[in-house]
PDB file of C-alpha atoms in Angstrom:
ATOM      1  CA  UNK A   1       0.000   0.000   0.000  1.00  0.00           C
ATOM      2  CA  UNK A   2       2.573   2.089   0.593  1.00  0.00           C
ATOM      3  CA  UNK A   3       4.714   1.671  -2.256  1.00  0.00           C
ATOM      4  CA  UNK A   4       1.018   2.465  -4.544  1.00  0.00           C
ATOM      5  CA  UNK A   5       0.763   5.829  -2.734  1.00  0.00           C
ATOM      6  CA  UNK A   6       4.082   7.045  -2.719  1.00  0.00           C
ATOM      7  CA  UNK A   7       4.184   6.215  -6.755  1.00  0.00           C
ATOM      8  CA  UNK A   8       0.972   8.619  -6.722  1.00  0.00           C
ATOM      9  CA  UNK A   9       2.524  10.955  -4.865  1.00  0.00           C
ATOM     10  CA  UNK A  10       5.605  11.485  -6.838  1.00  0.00           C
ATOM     11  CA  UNK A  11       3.543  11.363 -10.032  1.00  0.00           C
ATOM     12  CA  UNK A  12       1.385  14.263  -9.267  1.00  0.00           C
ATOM     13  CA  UNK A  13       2.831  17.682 -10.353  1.00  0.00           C
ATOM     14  CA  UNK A  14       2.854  20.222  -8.133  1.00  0.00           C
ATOM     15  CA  UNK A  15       2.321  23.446 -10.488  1.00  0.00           C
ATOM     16  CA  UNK A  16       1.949  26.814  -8.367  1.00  0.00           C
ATOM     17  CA  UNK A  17       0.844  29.301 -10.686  1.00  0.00           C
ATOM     18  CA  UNK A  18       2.109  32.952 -10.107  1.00  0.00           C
ATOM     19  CA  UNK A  19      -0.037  35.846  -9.671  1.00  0.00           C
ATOM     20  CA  UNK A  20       2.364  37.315 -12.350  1.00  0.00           C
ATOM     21  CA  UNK A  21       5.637  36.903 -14.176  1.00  0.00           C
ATOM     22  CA  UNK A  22       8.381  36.681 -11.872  1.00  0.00           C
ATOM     23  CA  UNK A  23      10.132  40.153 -13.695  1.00  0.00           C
ATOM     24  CA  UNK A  24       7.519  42.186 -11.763  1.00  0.00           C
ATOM     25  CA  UNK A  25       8.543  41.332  -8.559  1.00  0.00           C
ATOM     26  CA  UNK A  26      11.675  42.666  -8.817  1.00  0.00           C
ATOM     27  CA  UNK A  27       9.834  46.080 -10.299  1.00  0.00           C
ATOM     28  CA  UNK A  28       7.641  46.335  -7.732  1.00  0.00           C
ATOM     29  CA  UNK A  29      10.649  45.865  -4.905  1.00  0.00           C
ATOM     30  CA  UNK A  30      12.749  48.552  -7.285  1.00  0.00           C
ATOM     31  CA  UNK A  31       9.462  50.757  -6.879  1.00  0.00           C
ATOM     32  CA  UNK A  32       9.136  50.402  -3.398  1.00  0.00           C
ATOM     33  CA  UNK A  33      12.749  50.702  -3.031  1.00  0.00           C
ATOM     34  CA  UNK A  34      12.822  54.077  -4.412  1.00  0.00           C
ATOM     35  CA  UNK A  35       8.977  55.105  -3.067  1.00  0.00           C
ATOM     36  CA  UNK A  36      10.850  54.955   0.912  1.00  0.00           C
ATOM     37  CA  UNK A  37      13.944  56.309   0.158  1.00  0.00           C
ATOM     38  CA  UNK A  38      12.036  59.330  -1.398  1.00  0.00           C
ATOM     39  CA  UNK A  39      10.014  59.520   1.736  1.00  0.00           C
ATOM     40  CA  UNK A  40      13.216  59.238   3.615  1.00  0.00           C
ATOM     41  CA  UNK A  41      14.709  61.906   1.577  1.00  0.00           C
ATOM     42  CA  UNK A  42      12.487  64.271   1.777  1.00  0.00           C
ATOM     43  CA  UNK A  43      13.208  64.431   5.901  1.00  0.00           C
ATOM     44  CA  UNK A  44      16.532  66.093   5.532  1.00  0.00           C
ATOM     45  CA  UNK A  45      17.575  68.829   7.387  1.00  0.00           C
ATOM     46  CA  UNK A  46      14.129  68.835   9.504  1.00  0.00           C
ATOM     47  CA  UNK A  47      15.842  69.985  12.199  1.00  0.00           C
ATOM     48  CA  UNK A  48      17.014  72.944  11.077  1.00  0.00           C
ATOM     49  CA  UNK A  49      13.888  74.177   9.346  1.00  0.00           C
ATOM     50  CA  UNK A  50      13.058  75.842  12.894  1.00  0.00           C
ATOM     51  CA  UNK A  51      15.791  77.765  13.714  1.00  0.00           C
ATOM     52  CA  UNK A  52      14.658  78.936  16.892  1.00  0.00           C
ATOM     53  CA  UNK A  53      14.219  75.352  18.087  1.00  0.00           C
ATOM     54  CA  UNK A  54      18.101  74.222  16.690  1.00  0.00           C
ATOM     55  CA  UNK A  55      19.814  77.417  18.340  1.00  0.00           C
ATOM     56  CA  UNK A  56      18.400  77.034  21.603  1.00  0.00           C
ATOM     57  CA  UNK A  57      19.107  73.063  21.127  1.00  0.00           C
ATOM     58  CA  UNK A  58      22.460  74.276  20.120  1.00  0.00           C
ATOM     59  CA  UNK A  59      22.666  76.596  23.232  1.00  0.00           C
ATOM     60  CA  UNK A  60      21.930  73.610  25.758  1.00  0.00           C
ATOM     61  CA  UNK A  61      23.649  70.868  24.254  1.00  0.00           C
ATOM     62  CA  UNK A  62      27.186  71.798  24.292  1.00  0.00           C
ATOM     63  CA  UNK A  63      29.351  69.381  23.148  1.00  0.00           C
ATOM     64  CA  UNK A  64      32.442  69.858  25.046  1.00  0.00           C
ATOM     65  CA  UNK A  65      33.749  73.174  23.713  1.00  0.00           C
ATOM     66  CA  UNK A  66      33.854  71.395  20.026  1.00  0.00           C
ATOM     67  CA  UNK A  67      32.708  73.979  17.395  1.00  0.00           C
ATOM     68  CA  UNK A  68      32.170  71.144  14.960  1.00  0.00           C
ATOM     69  CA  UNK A  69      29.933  68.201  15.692  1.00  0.00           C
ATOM     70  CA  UNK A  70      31.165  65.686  13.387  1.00  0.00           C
ATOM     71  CA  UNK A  71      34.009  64.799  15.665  1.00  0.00           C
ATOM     72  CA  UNK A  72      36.190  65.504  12.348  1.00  0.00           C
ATOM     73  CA  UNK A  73      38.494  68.517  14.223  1.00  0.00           C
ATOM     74  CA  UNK A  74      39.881  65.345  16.492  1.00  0.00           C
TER      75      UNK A  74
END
């Protein structure tokens, strides 16, 4: 019995269809890709957009005496 329905088994084809072509998944990752790093992008330099906000930020969080806040001057 067993020998019948593993030969059954391995005879039927497993087909599983895609919704569509495999190319498009790889589009719509690229579009998605780009859609969040556009959202991303567009957040630059929020911070500074207020400036009262950034110079009194500025004014309370001194780093140290360092003039630039990279750490690049070390």
């Amino acid at each position: 019995m067993s020998v019948t329905t593993s030969a059954i088994v391995l005879a039927d084809e497993v087909v599983n269809q895609l919704p569509f072509p495999g190319f498009f998944f790889g589009l719509i990752a690229f579009v998605l890709f780009l859609t969040f790093g556009f959202v991303m992008w567009s957040y630059r330099d929020v911070a500074n957009r207020h400036p009262k906000k950034s110079a009194e930020f500025a004014q309370t969080h001194d780093l140290h005496g360092h003039g630039d806040r990279t750490g690049a001057d070390h």
